[in-house]
Amino acid sequence: MRVTIWNEYRHEKIHAEIAALYPDGMHAAIKDGLADHGITDVGTATLDEPEHGLTDEVLEATDVMLWWGHMAHQEVDDDIVDKVQKRVLEGMGLIVLHSGHFSKIFRKLMGTSCSLRLERGRADGGEGRGAWGRERGSAGGGARA
């Protein structure tokens, strides 16, 4: 299995406490964790690399991509999103981590805004639960809460 870990690589550069936890970036920590479990054919790519590190060659050589983003979703080039979507539709696996639910690639694949909202005031006294939202008039399917 050939894995590519994509990371926007922003938090590690601007927050000292995050840089201390992940001196080589979260992508490197994830790569090390996979290696600990015998998954060693792993590459990394980051937002600031040319083509965000996701060249045609990298994408063609990827069986599964892990995507981590949080604060720089809008900096991802639409052409790269289109290329990643094409590979996913061709069968490449995509695992979107953490706040990647609001990444361009996840929203494009889901066909929704992927906004989260919390249902409150449940009759059973529960804490509430997260729900995928779909903005009125948005294209594509998706669950409605």
Coordinates of C-alpha atoms in Angstrom, one line a residue:
M1 CA 0.0 0.0 0.0
R2 CA 1.4 3.4 -1.0
V3 CA 0.3 6.2 1.3
T4 CA 0.6 10.0 0.9
I5 CA 0.1 12.2 3.9
W6 CA -1.0 15.7 3.0
N7 CA -0.7 18.5 5.7
E8 CA -1.3 22.2 5.3
Y9 CA 1.6 22.6 7.7
R10 CA 0.5 25.9 9.2
H11 CA 0.0 25.3 12.9
E12 CA 3.5 23.9 13.4
K13 CA 5.0 27.1 11.8
I14 CA 3.1 29.7 13.8
H15 CA 2.4 28.2 17.2
A16 CA 5.4 27.4 19.3
E17 CA 3.6 24.8 21.4
I18 CA 2.5 22.9 18.3
A19 CA 6.0 23.1 16.8
A20 CA 7.4 21.7 20.1
L21 CA 5.0 18.7 19.8
Y22 CA 5.6 18.2 16.1
P23 CA 9.1 19.6 15.2
D24 CA 9.0 18.0 11.8
G25 CA 5.3 18.6 11.2
M26 CA 2.2 16.5 11.9
H27 CA 2.7 14.8 8.6
A28 CA 6.1 13.5 9.8
A29 CA 4.6 12.3 13.1
I30 CA 1.8 10.4 11.2
K31 CA 4.4 8.9 8.9
D32 CA 6.4 7.7 11.9
G33 CA 3.3 6.2 13.4
L34 CA 2.5 4.3 10.3
A35 CA 6.1 3.0 10.1
D36 CA 5.7 1.7 13.7
H37 CA 2.9 -0.4 12.3
G38 CA 4.8 -1.7 9.3
I39 CA 3.4 0.7 6.7
T40 CA 6.6 2.1 5.2
D41 CA 5.8 3.1 1.6
V42 CA 4.7 6.6 2.8
G43 CA 5.3 10.0 1.3
T44 CA 4.4 13.4 2.5
A45 CA 3.2 16.6 0.8
T46 CA 2.4 20.1 2.2
L47 CA 0.6 23.2 1.1
D48 CA 3.7 25.3 0.4
E49 CA 5.3 22.9 -2.0
P50 CA 4.9 23.4 -5.7
E51 CA 1.5 21.9 -6.6
H52 CA 1.0 21.5 -2.9
G53 CA 3.3 18.4 -3.2
L54 CA 0.5 16.7 -5.2
T55 CA 2.0 16.3 -8.6
D56 CA 0.5 14.0 -11.2
E57 CA 3.3 11.5 -10.4
V58 CA 2.6 11.6 -6.6
L59 CA -1.1 11.2 -7.1
E60 CA -0.7 8.3 -9.6
A61 CA 1.6 6.5 -7.1
T62 CA -0.8 6.9 -4.2
D63 CA -3.2 4.2 -3.1
V64 CA -4.4 6.0 0.0
M65 CA -4.1 9.7 1.0
L66 CA -4.5 11.1 4.5
W67 CA -5.5 14.7 4.4
W68 CA -5.0 17.1 7.4
G69 CA -6.2 20.7 7.2
H70 CA -7.5 23.2 9.7
M71 CA -6.8 26.8 9.0
A72 CA -5.8 27.1 5.3
H73 CA -8.5 25.4 3.4
Q74 CA -9.0 28.3 1.0
E75 CA -5.3 28.4 0.1
V76 CA -5.6 25.0 -1.6
D77 CA -5.6 25.5 -5.4
D78 CA -8.8 24.4 -7.1
D79 CA -6.8 22.7 -9.8
I80 CA -5.2 20.4 -7.2
V81 CA -8.6 19.7 -5.6
D82 CA -9.9 18.6 -9.1
K83 CA -6.9 16.3 -9.5
V84 CA -7.3 14.7 -6.1
Q85 CA -11.1 14.3 -6.7
K86 CA -10.3 12.6 -10.0
R87 CA -8.0 10.1 -8.3
V88 CA -10.5 9.4 -5.6
L89 CA -13.2 8.7 -8.2
E90 CA -10.6 6.4 -9.9
G91 CA -10.3 4.4 -6.7
M92 CA -7.7 6.1 -4.5
G93 CA -8.6 6.0 -0.9
L94 CA -9.0 9.3 1.0
I95 CA -9.0 9.6 4.8
V96 CA -9.8 13.1 5.9
L97 CA -8.6 13.9 9.4
H98 CA -9.8 16.4 12.1
S99 CA -11.1 19.7 10.7
G100 CA -10.6 18.4 7.2
H101 CA -14.4 18.2 7.0
F102 CA -14.3 21.8 5.8
S103 CA -11.5 21.2 3.2
K104 CA -12.2 21.9 -0.4
I105 CA -11.7 18.3 -1.3
F106 CA -14.1 16.9 1.3
R107 CA -16.8 19.4 0.4
K108 CA -16.4 18.7 -3.3
L109 CA -16.6 15.0 -2.7
M110 CA -19.6 15.2 -0.3
G111 CA -21.5 17.8 -2.4
T112 CA -22.5 19.8 0.7
S113 CA -21.2 22.8 2.6
C114 CA -20.1 20.3 5.3
S115 CA -20.9 22.9 8.0
L116 CA -21.5 21.3 11.4
R117 CA -24.2 22.3 13.7
L118 CA -25.3 20.9 17.1
E119 CA -28.9 19.8 17.7
R120 CA -30.0 21.1 21.1
G121 CA -33.1 20.7 23.2
R122 CA -33.5 16.9 22.8
A123 CA -36.5 15.5 24.6
D124 CA -34.4 12.7 26.1
G125 CA -32.2 15.2 27.9
G126 CA -29.1 14.2 25.9
E127 CA -26.2 16.5 25.2
G128 CA -27.0 16.9 21.6
R129 CA -25.2 15.5 18.6
G130 CA -23.3 16.8 15.7
A131 CA -25.0 16.8 12.3
W132 CA -23.8 17.4 8.8
G133 CA -25.6 20.5 7.4
R134 CA -26.6 21.3 3.9
E135 CA -27.1 24.9 3.0
R136 CA -30.3 25.6 1.2
G137 CA -29.8 25.7 -2.5
S138 CA -26.4 23.9 -2.3
A139 CA -25.6 21.3 -5.0
G140 CA -25.4 17.7 -4.3
G141 CA -26.9 15.3 -1.8
G142 CA -26.1 15.0 1.9
A143 CA -27.8 14.3 5.1
R144 CA -30.2 16.7 6.5
A145 CA -30.6 17.1 10.2

